[in-house]
Amino acid sequence: KAGVTQTPRYLIKTRGQQVTLSCSPISGHRSVSWYQQTPGQGLQFLFEYFSETQRNKGNFPGRFSGRQFSNSRSEMNVSTLELGDSALYLCASSVGTGDSTGELFFGEGSRLTVL
Amino acid sequence: AQSVAQPEDQVNVAEGNPLTVKCTYSVSGNPYLFWYVQYPNRGLQFLLKYITGDNLVKGSYGFEAEFNKSQTSFHLKKPSALVSDSALYFCAARRGSTLGRLYFGRGTQLTVWP
């Protein structure tokens, strides 16, 4: 069974640009959540999607947005990039329903560098 | 506010010795507790979880964790450390009603020296 796939793995952008990151969950998983990891702030929750609906949202500005498609794949977008957005963005999937004890399965992450 | 604390940024231990990585939590209700490990430039790998039942849970690669409700702790342990266990370890908690959202500790860098 394939794991969680994130693309791209590495990318470099400049301030003011926007970026879209993609996540394909494990087959059969309907919940996808996103986390930002930085040395200073650690792992911070961005948002969670289930059946194309945002179910939870963390404390990030509106520049950070996401969506989920009918095949459970998810994208997150960051607009008007700032230097502080440089981070490893992790996607995680889980079954999401009827399995409330289930752990999250993480992808390898997308490392974003903003210059 | 919900939070998870890992009081030690670094833990150093000799190979073959037992190791403990500490975690305490402040999460309402009866949280579900997890340990994850992260190797350089990789995502997080699940090690073990506590949901209910026996306070000692066993996980991958010989790791185990002890849940203590009165001390709100969930310490990760291994009887005999390996050099290959060197990595960044994260404790996480989730309120049962908030599927998908984990509260993470800041992480503990474990170094096992030969």
XYZ file of N, CA and C in Angstrom, chain B residues 9-81:
219
model
N 15.179 19.044 25.635
C 15.443 19.220 24.206
C 16.329 18.109 23.680
N 17.201 17.621 24.557
C 18.175 16.601 24.137
C 18.279 15.523 25.209
N 18.430 14.302 24.734
C 18.718 13.173 25.612
C 19.876 12.416 24.988
N 20.892 12.184 25.793
C 22.060 11.436 25.312
C 22.184 10.167 26.137
N 22.412 9.073 25.464
C 22.518 7.794 26.169
C 23.507 6.887 25.433
N 24.175 6.050 26.160
C 25.114 5.103 25.556
C 24.358 3.906 25.000
N 24.884 3.388 23.917
C 24.273 2.200 23.310
C 24.218 1.072 24.323
N 23.082 0.393 24.357
C 22.903 -0.714 25.286
C 22.257 -0.299 26.601
N 22.280 0.983 26.884
C 21.638 1.464 28.105
C 20.159 1.731 27.866
N 19.367 1.738 28.928
C 17.944 2.085 28.752
C 17.791 3.579 28.481
N 16.738 3.913 27.754
C 16.482 5.319 27.477
C 15.053 5.686 27.867
N 14.889 6.940 28.243
C 13.570 7.489 28.541
C 13.482 8.870 27.926
N 12.412 9.122 27.211
C 12.110 10.447 26.676
C 10.789 10.878 27.307
N 10.817 12.023 27.968
C 9.682 12.416 28.796
C 8.654 13.257 28.049
N 7.412 13.097 28.483
C 6.308 13.851 27.887
C 5.226 14.050 28.934
N 4.739 15.254 29.044
C 3.561 15.521 29.863
C 2.548 16.269 29.010
N 1.300 16.165 29.364
C 0.267 16.763 28.537
C -0.751 17.518 29.392
N -1.357 18.478 28.753
C -2.467 19.205 29.361
C -3.543 19.306 28.290
N -4.336 18.274 28.211
C -5.390 18.170 27.197
C -6.649 17.716 27.898
N -7.733 18.379 27.631
C -8.970 18.106 28.354
C -9.545 16.742 27.992
N -10.311 16.230 28.915
C -10.958 14.941 28.700
C -9.971 13.800 28.818
N -10.245 12.764 28.089
C -9.345 11.611 28.051
C -8.641 11.600 26.706
N -7.495 12.226 26.635
C -6.842 12.364 25.323
C -6.265 11.048 24.831
N -6.100 11.005 23.538
C -5.360 9.925 22.921
C -3.917 10.412 22.770
N -2.969 9.562 23.075
C -1.563 9.968 23.131
C -0.736 9.160 22.146
N 0.234 9.823 21.549
C 1.029 9.217 20.483
C 2.497 9.594 20.628
N 3.344 8.728 20.104
C 4.740 9.061 19.900
C 5.079 8.850 18.428
N 5.828 9.843 17.914
C 6.313 9.786 16.540
C 7.825 10.011 16.562
N 8.479 9.503 15.511
C 9.913 9.714 15.353
C 10.162 10.339 13.991
N 11.156 11.228 13.959
C 11.494 11.887 12.695
C 12.994 11.808 12.462
N 13.362 11.277 11.295
C 14.750 11.254 10.881
C 15.007 12.470 10.003
N 16.259 12.896 9.842
C 16.567 14.125 9.103
C 15.927 14.160 7.719
N 15.283 15.287 7.447
C 14.659 15.526 6.132
C 13.604 14.481 5.774
N 12.971 13.937 6.767
C 11.903 12.961 6.541
C 10.641 13.386 7.266
N 9.554 12.713 6.955
C 8.314 12.958 7.681
C 8.321 12.246 9.019
N 7.184 12.259 9.682
C 7.064 11.621 10.989
C 6.595 10.180 10.836
N 7.219 9.322 11.608
C 6.816 7.916 11.603
C 6.159 7.582 12.934
N 5.041 6.909 12.866
C 4.297 6.521 14.054
C 5.037 5.422 14.811
N 5.139 5.579 16.141
C 5.769 4.564 16.983
C 4.753 3.777 17.798
N 3.889 4.503 18.510
C 2.912 3.828 19.355
C 1.851 4.821 19.808
N 0.797 4.267 20.394
C -0.299 5.121 20.862
C -0.925 4.529 22.111
N -1.510 5.403 22.895
C -2.318 4.998 24.028
C -3.721 5.563 23.834
N -4.692 4.658 23.905
C -6.076 5.094 23.799
C -6.786 4.821 25.118
N -6.718 3.587 25.553
C -7.325 3.196 26.819
C -6.753 1.850 27.193
N -6.999 1.413 28.431
C -6.565 0.078 28.809
C -5.249 0.078 29.553
N -4.426 -0.914 29.262
C -3.158 -1.118 29.941
C -2.284 0.128 29.852
N -1.719 0.526 30.994
C -0.932 1.759 31.012
C 0.398 1.627 30.292
N 0.854 0.423 30.051
C 2.102 0.219 29.324
C 1.760 -0.246 27.914
N 2.142 0.551 26.943
C 1.858 0.189 25.558
C 3.160 -0.108 24.838
N 3.119 -1.084 23.968
C 4.307 -1.465 23.211
C 4.133 -1.018 21.767
N 5.260 -0.619 21.175
C 5.186 -0.117 19.814
C 6.264 -0.702 18.936
N 6.605 0.062 17.912
C 7.582 -0.400 16.924
C 9.003 -0.302 17.457
N 9.874 -1.128 16.876
C 11.323 -1.067 17.116
C 11.695 -1.222 18.588
N 10.891 -1.923 19.354
C 11.211 -2.198 20.749
C 10.864 -1.082 21.715
N 10.230 -0.022 21.229
C 9.830 1.071 22.095
C 8.547 0.737 22.846
N 8.423 1.331 24.015
C 7.208 1.227 24.796
C 6.983 2.566 25.492
N 5.784 2.765 25.979
C 5.488 4.022 26.671
C 4.582 3.728 27.843
N 4.788 4.514 28.882
C 4.006 4.330 30.099
C 3.099 5.522 30.321
N 1.821 5.256 30.379
C 0.820 6.285 30.622
C 0.567 6.405 32.116
N 0.588 7.627 32.628
C 0.319 7.860 34.031
C -0.699 8.993 34.120
N -1.929 8.631 34.423
C -2.999 9.635 34.396
C -2.829 10.667 35.502
N -2.431 10.237 36.688
C -2.318 11.171 37.812
C -1.215 12.204 37.576
N -0.172 11.796 36.865
C 0.913 12.720 36.567
C 0.777 13.313 35.169
N -0.264 12.986 34.483
C -0.501 13.404 33.083
C 0.786 13.279 32.268
N 1.350 12.083 32.326
C 2.600 11.850 31.607
C 2.472 10.646 30.687
N 3.338 10.631 29.698
C 3.351 9.542 28.721
C 4.790 9.408 28.244
N 5.631 8.816 29.061
C 7.061 8.740 28.782
C 7.388 7.576 27.852
N 8.265 7.847 26.923
C 8.718 6.831 25.971
C 9.950 6.132 26.544
N 9.994 4.809 26.381
C 11.102 4.061 26.966
C 11.574 2.972 26.004
N 12.824 2.587 26.215
C 13.370 1.433 25.503
C 14.415 0.808 26.398
N 14.382 -0.500 26.605
C 15.288 -1.139 27.559
C 16.762 -1.060 27.154
N 17.024 -1.096 25.835
C 18.401 -1.114 25.376
C 18.516 -0.287 24.101
N 19.181 0.860 24.203
C 19.221 1.795 23.066
C 20.200 1.333 21.992
